[in-house]
Short mmCIF file of C-alpha atoms in Angstrom, two decimals:
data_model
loop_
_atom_site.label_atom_id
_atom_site.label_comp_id
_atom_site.label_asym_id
_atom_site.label_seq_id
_atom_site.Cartn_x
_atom_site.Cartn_y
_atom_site.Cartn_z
CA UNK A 293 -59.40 23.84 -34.89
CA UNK A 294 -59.17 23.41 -31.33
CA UNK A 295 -56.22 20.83 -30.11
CA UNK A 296 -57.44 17.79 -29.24
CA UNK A 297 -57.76 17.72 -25.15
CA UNK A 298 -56.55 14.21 -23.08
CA UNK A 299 -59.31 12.84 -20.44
CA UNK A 300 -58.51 10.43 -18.49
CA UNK A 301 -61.07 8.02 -16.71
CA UNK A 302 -60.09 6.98 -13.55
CA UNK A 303 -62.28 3.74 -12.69
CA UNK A 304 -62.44 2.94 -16.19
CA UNK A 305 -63.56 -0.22 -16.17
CA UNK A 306 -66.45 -0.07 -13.64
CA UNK A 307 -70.27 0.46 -14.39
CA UNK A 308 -69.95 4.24 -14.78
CA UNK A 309 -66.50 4.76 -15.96
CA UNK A 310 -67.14 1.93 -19.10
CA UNK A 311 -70.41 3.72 -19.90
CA UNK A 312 -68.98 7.46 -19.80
CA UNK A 313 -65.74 6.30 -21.87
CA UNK A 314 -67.75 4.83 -24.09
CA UNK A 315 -70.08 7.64 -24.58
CA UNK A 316 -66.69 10.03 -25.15
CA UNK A 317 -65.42 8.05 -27.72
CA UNK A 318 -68.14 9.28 -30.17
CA UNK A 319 -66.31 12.84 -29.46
CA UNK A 320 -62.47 14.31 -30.31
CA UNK A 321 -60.57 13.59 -27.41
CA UNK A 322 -57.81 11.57 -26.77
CA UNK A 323 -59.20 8.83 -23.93
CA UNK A 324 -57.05 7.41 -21.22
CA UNK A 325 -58.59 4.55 -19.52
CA UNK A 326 -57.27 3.67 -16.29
CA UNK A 327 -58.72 0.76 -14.14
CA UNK A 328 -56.87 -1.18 -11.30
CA UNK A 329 -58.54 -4.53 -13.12
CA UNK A 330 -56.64 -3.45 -16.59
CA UNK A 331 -58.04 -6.55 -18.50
CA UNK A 332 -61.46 -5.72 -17.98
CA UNK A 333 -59.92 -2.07 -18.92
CA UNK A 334 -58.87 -3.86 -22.45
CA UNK A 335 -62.33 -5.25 -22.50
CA UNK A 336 -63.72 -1.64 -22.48
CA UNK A 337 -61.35 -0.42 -24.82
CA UNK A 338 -61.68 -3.21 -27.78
CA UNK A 339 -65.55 -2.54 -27.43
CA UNK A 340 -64.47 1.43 -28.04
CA UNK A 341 -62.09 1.13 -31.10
CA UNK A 342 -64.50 -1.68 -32.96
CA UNK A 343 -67.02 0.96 -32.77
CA UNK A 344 -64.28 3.72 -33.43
CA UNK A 345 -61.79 2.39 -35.42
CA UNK A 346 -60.15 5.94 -35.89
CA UNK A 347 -59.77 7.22 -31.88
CA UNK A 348 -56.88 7.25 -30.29
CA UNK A 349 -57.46 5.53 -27.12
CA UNK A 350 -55.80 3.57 -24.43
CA UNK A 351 -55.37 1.62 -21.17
CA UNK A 352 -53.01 3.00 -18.51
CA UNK A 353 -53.01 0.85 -15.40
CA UNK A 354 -51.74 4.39 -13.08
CA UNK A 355 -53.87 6.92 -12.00
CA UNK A 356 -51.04 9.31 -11.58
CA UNK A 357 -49.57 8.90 -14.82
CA UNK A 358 -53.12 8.80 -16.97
CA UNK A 359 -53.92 12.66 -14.00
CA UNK A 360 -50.56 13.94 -15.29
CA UNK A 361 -51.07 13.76 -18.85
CA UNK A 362 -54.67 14.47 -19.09
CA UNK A 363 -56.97 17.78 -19.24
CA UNK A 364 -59.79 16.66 -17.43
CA UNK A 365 -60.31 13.88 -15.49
CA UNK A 366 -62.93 11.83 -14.64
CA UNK A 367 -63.32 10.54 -11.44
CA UNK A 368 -65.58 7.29 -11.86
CA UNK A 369 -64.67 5.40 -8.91
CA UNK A 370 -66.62 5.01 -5.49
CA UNK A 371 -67.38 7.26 -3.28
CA UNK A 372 -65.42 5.37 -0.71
CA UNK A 373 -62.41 4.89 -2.64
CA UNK A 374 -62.00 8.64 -3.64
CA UNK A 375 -59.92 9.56 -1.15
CA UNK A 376 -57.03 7.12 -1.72
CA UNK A 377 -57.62 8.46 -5.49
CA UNK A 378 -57.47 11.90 -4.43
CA UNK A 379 -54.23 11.68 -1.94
CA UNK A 380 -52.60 9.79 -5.46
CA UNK A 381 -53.32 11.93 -8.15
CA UNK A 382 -53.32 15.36 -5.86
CA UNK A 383 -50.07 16.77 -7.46
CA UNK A 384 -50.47 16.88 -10.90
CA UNK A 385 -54.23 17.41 -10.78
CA UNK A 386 -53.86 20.84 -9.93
CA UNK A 387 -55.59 23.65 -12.15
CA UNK A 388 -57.35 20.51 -14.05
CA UNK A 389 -61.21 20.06 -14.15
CA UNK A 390 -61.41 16.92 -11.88
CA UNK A 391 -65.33 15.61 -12.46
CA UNK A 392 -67.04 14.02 -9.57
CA UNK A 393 -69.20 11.42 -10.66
CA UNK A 394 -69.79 9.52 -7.61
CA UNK A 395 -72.85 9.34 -5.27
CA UNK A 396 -72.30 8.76 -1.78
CA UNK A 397 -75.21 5.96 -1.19
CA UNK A 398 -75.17 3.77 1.51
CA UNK A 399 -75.33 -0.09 1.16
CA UNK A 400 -79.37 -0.21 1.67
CA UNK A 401 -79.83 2.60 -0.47
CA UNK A 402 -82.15 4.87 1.53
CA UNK A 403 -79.71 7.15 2.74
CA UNK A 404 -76.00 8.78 2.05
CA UNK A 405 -73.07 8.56 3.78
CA UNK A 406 -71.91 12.33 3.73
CA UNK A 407 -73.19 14.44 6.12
CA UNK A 408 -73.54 18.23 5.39
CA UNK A 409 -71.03 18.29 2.31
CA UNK A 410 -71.35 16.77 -0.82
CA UNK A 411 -69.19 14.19 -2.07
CA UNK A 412 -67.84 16.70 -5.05
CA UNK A 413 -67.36 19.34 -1.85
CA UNK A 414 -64.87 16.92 -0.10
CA UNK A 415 -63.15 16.02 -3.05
CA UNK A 416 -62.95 19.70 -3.69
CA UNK A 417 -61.41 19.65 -0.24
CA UNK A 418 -58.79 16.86 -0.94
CA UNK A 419 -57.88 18.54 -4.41
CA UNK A 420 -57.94 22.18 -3.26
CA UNK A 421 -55.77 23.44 -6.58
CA UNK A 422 -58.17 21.91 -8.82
CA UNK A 423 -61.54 22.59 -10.60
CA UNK A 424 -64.20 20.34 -9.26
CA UNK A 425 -67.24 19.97 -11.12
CA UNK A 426 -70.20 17.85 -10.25
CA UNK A 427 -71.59 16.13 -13.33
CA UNK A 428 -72.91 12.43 -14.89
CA UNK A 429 -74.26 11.63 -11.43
CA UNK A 430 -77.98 12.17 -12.33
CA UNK A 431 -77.82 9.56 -15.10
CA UNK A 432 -77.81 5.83 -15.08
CA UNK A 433 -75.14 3.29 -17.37
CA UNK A 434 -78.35 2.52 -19.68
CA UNK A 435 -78.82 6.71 -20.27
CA UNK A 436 -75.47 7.00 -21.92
CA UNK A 437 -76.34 4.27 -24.52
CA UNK A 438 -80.06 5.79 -24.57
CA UNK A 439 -79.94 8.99 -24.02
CA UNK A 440 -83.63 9.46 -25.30
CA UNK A 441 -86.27 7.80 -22.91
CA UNK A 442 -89.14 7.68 -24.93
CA UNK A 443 -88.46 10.40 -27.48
CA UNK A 444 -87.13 12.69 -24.28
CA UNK A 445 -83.71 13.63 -24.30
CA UNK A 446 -82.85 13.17 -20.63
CA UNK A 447 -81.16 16.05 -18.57
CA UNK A 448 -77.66 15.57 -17.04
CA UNK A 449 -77.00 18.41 -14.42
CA UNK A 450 -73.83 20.39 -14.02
CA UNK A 451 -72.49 21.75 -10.84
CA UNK A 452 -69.22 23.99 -10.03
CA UNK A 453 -67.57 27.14 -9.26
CA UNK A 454 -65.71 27.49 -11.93
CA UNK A 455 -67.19 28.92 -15.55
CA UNK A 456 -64.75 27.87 -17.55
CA UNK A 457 -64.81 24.25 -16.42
CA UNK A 458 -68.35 24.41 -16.41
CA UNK A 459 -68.45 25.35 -20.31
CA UNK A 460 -66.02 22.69 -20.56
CA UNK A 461 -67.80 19.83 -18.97
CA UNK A 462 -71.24 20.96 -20.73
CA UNK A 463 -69.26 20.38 -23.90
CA UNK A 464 -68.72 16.78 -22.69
CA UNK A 465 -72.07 16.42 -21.76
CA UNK A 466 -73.75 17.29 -24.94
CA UNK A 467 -71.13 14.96 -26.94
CA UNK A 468 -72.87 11.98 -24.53
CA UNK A 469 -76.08 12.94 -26.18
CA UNK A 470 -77.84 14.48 -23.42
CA UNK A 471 -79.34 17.81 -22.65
CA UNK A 472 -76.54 19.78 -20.09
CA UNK A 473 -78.83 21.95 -17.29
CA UNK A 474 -76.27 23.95 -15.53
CA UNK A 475 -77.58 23.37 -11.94
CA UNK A 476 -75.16 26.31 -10.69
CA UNK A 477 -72.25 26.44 -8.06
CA UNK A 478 -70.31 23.47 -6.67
CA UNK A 479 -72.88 23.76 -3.38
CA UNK A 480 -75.62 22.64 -5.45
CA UNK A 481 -73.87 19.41 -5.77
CA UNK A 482 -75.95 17.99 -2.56
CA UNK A 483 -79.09 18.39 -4.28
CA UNK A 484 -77.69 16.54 -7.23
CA UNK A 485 -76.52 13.39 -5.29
CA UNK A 486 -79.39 13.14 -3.41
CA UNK A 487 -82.01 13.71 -6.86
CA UNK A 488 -80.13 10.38 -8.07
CA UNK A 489 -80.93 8.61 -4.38
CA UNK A 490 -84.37 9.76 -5.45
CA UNK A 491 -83.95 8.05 -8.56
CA UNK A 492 -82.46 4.61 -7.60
CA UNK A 493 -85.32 4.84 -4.92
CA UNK A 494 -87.73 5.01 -7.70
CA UNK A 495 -86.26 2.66 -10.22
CA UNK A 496 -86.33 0.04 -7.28
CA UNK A 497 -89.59 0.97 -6.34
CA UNK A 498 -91.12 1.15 -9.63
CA UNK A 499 -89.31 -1.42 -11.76
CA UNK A 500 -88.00 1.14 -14.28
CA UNK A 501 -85.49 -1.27 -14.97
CA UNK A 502 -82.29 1.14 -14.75
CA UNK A 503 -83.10 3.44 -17.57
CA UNK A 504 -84.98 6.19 -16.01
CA UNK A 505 -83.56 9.72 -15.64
CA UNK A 506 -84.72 13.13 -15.09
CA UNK A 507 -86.34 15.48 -17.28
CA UNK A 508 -86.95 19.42 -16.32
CA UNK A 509 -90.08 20.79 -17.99
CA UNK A 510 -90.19 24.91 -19.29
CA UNK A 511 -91.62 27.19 -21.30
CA UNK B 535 -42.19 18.33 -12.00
CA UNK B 536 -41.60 21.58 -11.23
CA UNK B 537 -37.91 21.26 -10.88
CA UNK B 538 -36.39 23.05 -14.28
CA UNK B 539 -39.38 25.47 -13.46
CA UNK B 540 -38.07 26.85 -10.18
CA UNK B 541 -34.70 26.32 -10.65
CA UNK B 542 -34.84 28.94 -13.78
CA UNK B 543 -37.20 31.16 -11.45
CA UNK B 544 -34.91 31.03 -8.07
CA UNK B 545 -32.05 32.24 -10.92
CA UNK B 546 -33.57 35.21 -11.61
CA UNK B 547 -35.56 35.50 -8.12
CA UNK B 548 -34.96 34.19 -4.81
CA UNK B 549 -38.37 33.03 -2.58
CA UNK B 550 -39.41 31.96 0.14
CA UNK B 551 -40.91 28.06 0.26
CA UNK B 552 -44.17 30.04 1.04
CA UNK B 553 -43.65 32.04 -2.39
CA UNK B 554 -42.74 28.66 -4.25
CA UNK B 555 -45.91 27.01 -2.73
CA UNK B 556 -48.26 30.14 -3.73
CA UNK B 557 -47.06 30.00 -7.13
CA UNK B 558 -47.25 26.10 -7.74
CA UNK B 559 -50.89 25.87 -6.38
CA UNK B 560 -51.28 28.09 -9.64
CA UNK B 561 -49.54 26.25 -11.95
CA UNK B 562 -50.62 22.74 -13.64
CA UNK B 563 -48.17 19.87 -15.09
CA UNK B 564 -49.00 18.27 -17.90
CA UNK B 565 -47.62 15.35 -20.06
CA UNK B 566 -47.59 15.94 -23.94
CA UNK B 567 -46.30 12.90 -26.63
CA UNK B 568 -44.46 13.38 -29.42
CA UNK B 569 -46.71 14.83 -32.20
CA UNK B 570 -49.79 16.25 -29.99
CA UNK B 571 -50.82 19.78 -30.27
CA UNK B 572 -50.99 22.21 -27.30
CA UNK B 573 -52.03 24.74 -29.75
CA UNK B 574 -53.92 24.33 -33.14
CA UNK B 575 -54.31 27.41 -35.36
CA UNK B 576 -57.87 29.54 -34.96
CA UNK B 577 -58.11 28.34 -31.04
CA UNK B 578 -57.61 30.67 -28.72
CA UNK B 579 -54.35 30.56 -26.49
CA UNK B 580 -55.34 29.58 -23.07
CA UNK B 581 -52.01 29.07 -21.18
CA UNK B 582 -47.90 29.75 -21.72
CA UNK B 583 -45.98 26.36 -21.37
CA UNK B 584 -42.62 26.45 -19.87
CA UNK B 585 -40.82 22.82 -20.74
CA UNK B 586 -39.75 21.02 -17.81
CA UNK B 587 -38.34 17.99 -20.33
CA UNK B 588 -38.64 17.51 -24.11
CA UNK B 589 -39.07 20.09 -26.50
CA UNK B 590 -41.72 21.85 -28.75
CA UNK B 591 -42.08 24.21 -31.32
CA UNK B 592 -44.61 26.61 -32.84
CA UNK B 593 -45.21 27.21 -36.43
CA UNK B 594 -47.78 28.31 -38.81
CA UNK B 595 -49.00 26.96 -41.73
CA UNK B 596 -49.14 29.53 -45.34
CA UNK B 597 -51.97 29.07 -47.74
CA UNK B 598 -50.01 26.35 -50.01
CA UNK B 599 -49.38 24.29 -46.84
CA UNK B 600 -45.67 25.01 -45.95
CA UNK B 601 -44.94 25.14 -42.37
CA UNK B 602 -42.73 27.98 -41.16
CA UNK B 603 -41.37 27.29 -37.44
CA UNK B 604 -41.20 30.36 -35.43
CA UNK B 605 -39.15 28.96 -32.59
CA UNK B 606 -38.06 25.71 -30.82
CA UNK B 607 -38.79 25.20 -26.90
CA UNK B 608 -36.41 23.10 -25.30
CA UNK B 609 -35.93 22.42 -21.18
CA UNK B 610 -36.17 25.62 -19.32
CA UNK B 611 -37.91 27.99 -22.38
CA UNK B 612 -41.32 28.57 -22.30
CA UNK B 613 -43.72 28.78 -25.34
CA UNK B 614 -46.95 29.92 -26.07
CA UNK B 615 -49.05 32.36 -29.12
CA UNK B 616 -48.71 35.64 -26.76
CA UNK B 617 -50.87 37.76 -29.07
CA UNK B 618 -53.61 35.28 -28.96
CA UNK B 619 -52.63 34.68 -25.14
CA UNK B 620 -53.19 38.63 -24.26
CA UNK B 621 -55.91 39.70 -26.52
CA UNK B 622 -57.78 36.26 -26.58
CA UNK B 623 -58.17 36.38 -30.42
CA UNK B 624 -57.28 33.02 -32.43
CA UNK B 625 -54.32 31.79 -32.39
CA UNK B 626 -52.34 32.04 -35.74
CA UNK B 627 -49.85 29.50 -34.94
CA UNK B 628 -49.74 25.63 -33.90
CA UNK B 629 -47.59 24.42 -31.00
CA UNK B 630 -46.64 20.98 -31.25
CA UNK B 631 -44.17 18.62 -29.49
CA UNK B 632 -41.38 17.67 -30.78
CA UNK B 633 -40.26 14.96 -28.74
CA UNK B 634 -42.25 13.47 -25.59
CA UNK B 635 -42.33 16.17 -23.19
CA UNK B 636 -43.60 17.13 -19.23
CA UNK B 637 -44.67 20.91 -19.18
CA UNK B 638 -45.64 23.48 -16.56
CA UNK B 639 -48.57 24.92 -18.08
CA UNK B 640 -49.96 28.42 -16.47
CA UNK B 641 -53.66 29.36 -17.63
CA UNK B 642 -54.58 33.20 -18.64
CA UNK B 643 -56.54 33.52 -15.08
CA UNK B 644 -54.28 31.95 -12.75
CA UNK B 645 -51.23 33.71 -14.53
CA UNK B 646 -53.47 37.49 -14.51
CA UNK B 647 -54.08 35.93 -10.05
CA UNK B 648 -50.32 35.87 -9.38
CA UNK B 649 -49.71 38.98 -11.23
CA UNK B 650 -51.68 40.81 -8.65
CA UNK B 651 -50.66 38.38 -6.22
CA UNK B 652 -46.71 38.25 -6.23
CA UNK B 653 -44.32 40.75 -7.46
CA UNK B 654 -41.77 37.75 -7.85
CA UNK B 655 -43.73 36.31 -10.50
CA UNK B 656 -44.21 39.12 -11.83
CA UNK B 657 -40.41 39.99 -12.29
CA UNK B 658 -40.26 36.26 -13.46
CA UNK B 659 -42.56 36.60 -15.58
CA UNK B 660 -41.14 39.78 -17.14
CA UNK B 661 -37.26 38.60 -17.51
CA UNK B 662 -38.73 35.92 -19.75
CA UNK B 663 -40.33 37.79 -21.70
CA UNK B 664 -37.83 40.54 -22.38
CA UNK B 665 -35.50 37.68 -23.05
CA UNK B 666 -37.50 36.46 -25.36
CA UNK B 667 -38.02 39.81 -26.72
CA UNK B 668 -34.21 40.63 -27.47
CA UNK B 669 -34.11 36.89 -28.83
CA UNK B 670 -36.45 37.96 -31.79
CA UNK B 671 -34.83 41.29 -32.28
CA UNK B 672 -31.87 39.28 -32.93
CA UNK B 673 -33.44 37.36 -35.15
CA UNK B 674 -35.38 39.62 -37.44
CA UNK B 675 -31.70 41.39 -37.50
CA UNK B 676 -30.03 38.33 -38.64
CA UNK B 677 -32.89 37.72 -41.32
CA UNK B 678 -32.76 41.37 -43.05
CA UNK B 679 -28.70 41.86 -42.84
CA UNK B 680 -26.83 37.90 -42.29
CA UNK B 681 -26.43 35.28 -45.32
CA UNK B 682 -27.99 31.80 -44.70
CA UNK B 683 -24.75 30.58 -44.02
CA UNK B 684 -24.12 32.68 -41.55
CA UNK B 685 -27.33 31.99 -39.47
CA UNK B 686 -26.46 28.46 -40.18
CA UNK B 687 -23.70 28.74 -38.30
CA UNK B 688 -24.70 30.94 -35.51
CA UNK B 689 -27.36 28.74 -34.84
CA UNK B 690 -25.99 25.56 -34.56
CA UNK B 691 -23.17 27.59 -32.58
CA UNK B 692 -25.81 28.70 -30.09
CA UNK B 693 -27.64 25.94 -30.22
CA UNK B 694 -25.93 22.39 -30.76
CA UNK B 695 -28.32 20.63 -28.58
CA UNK B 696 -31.02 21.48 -30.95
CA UNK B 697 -29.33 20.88 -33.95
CA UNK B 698 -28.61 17.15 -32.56
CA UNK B 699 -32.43 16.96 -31.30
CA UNK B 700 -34.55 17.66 -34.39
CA UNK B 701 -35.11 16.93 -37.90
CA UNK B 702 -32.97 19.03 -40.25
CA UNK B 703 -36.04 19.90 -42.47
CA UNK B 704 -37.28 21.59 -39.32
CA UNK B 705 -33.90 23.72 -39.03
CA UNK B 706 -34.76 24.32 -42.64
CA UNK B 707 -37.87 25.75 -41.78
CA UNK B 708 -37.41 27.71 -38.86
CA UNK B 709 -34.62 29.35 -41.05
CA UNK B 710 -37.14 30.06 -43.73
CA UNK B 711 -35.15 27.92 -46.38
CA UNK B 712 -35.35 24.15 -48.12
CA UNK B 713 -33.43 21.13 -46.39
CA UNK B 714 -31.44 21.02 -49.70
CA UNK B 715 -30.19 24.66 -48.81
CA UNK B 716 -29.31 23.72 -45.27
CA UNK B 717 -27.68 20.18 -46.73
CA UNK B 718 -25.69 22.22 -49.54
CA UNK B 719 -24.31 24.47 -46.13
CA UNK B 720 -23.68 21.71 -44.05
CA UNK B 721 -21.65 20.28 -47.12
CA UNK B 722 -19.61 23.10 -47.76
CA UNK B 723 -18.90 23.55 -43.67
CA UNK B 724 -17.28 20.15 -43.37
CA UNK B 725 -15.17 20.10 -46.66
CA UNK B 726 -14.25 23.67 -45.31
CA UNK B 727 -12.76 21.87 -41.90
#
């Protein structure tokens, strides 16, 4: 038996960070949602235990706190407010897989607001003692609750140095439901935050309605 | 955080703050609540705890279900499953907390980094263990040649902090006997006052 690991979910309560805790809750970890709007946070976490009565779950209104006693965290917040996130939770993130979810879009959507680095490369730069990994930025809110399009499992891509984290975050990504493509080093983070600008390009463009996702096709 | 942590390493080594910061970027703090597992049984042991606050203790778990507790970690000890920490094979015992506790955890990789990186830690890192090694000697001694009553005593002796902090079925335990032994010893040690 392995012992059951602690994630916390920074940004809890927003359009991601519901989705992914919600998705994690089918797994065996113990969940930490943290939110600065903690009643919506409640909201999210009475939806969790009515679907799993067992899990132990709850809401912690401090980022530090929920960093310090967690394995992994996920960072769920936007792009814009992951520095302030960062500078908090710095200390007692080190050594721990911190998950960049975020993509840096800018308000109109046709661009992003990085420049050569990704946004999991700068917040690999404001946590330098911990384990970035790039992940559950390819997919949109709908995926996690459906993630088969059409009979097609979608793909969720995987990004970071680090191998062990790496194994670790596939883990999480398979007990979503999806199918985890490890896209390689942290680096290959840019192409993964701009394949999701693709993708809200796309769903805009094409009316997919905000379940759409990507698929890679092999022999 | 780190403060038991470096205190009981500047006791055995001095260093420099560069040393101390080295070392910390290496080492990861984590919170743990009364009752959660750092370690279960058949996992493999990724890291060595040292307990900033709280206590835990590892024990396994025999075929009929009895727990035997191999040793207590209080503020200042560390704990981990070495043999399953060196030769990454499963674990064959459970570490659990005993209390709420705040531990400085250091992973197999970052702990085999500073090895090659810092001959400090590495003398840390080696007066722990040899401590802990002439603690079990001790022990197995005691087992084969003292009466119950006497490690009874010598334990609560050495160790009255513990004896206050944790459930006297897990003293029973760790001294490989029933509570009603250990009550039937406490009995006779205060009518013997």
């Amino acid at each position: 038996m392995i012992a059951t690991q602690t994630i916390a979910i920074i940004g809890a309560a927003g359009n991601m960070g519901s989705a992914i805790a919600k998705s994690l809750a089918k797994g065996n970890y113990n969940l930490l949602l943290q939110a600065s709007h903690v009643q919506k946070a409640q909201g999210v976490l009475n939806e969790i235990k009515k679907a799993n009565p067992d899990i132990s779950a709850e809401v912690i209104n401090c980022s530090f706190e929920a960093s310090w006693e967690a394995d992994i965290i996920i960072l769920a917040v936007p792009y814009q407010a992951e520095q302030v996130v960062a500078e908090k939770i710095r200390e007692v993130a080190n050594q721990k897989i911190v998950i960049s979810v975020s993509n840096p879009l800018n308000s109109t959507y046709n661009g992003l607001l990085t420049n050569e680095l990704s946004a999991a490369e700068e917040l690999q730069d404001l946590l330098p003692n911990a384990k970035v990994v790039k992940a559950f930025n390819t997919t949109f809110k709908a995926d996690f609750e459906k993630p088969f399009i059409k009979d097609t499992q979608v793909d969720a891509f995987i990004a970071g140095d680090n191998k062990e984290a790496v194994a670790t975050v596939k883990e999480l990504i398979e007990t979503v439901g999806f199918r985890a493509v490890n896209a390689g080093g942290l680096s290959v983070s840019r192409t993964l935050e701009r394949m999701q600008l693709l993708l809200i390009q796309l769903s805009v463009a094409n009316n997919y309605n905000w379940h759409a996702g990507w698929k890679v096709l092999h022999n | 955080m780190y403060e038991v942590y470096f205190h009981n390493f500047k006791k055995r080594v001095a260093l420099t703050e560069e040393e101390e910061a080295l070392i910390k970027s290496y080492l990861s703090v984590k919170k743990i609540r009364k009752r959660q597992f750092l370690l279960q049984e058949d996992d493999v042991c990724k890291t060595i705890a040292f307990v900033e606050h709280g206590m835990l203790r590892s024990f396994s778990v025999d075929d009929a279900g009895s727990e035997h507790i191999l040793q207590f970690a209080a503020e200042g000890w560390f704990i981990s499953d070495m043999l399953s920490f060196l030769t990454e094979e499963p674990a064959t015992f459970n570490i659990e907390a005993v209390e709420n506790s705040e531990l400085v955890l250091i992973s197999k990789s970052a702990h085999e980094e500073l090895l090659k990186l810092s001959p400090k830690y590495e003398t840390f890192i080696r007066e722990l263990i040899t401590n802990a090694y002439i603690a079990l000697q001790k022990r197995i001694n005691a087992n084969n040649s003292q009466s119950i009553e006497e490690r009874y005593e010598d334990f609560i002796h050495n160790y009255p902090d513990i004896t206050k902090r944790v459930p006297q079925h897990m003293i029973a335990s760790y001294m490989g006997t029933t509570p009603e032994t250990i009550s039937r010893i406490r009995k006779r040690l205060t009518t013997r006052k």
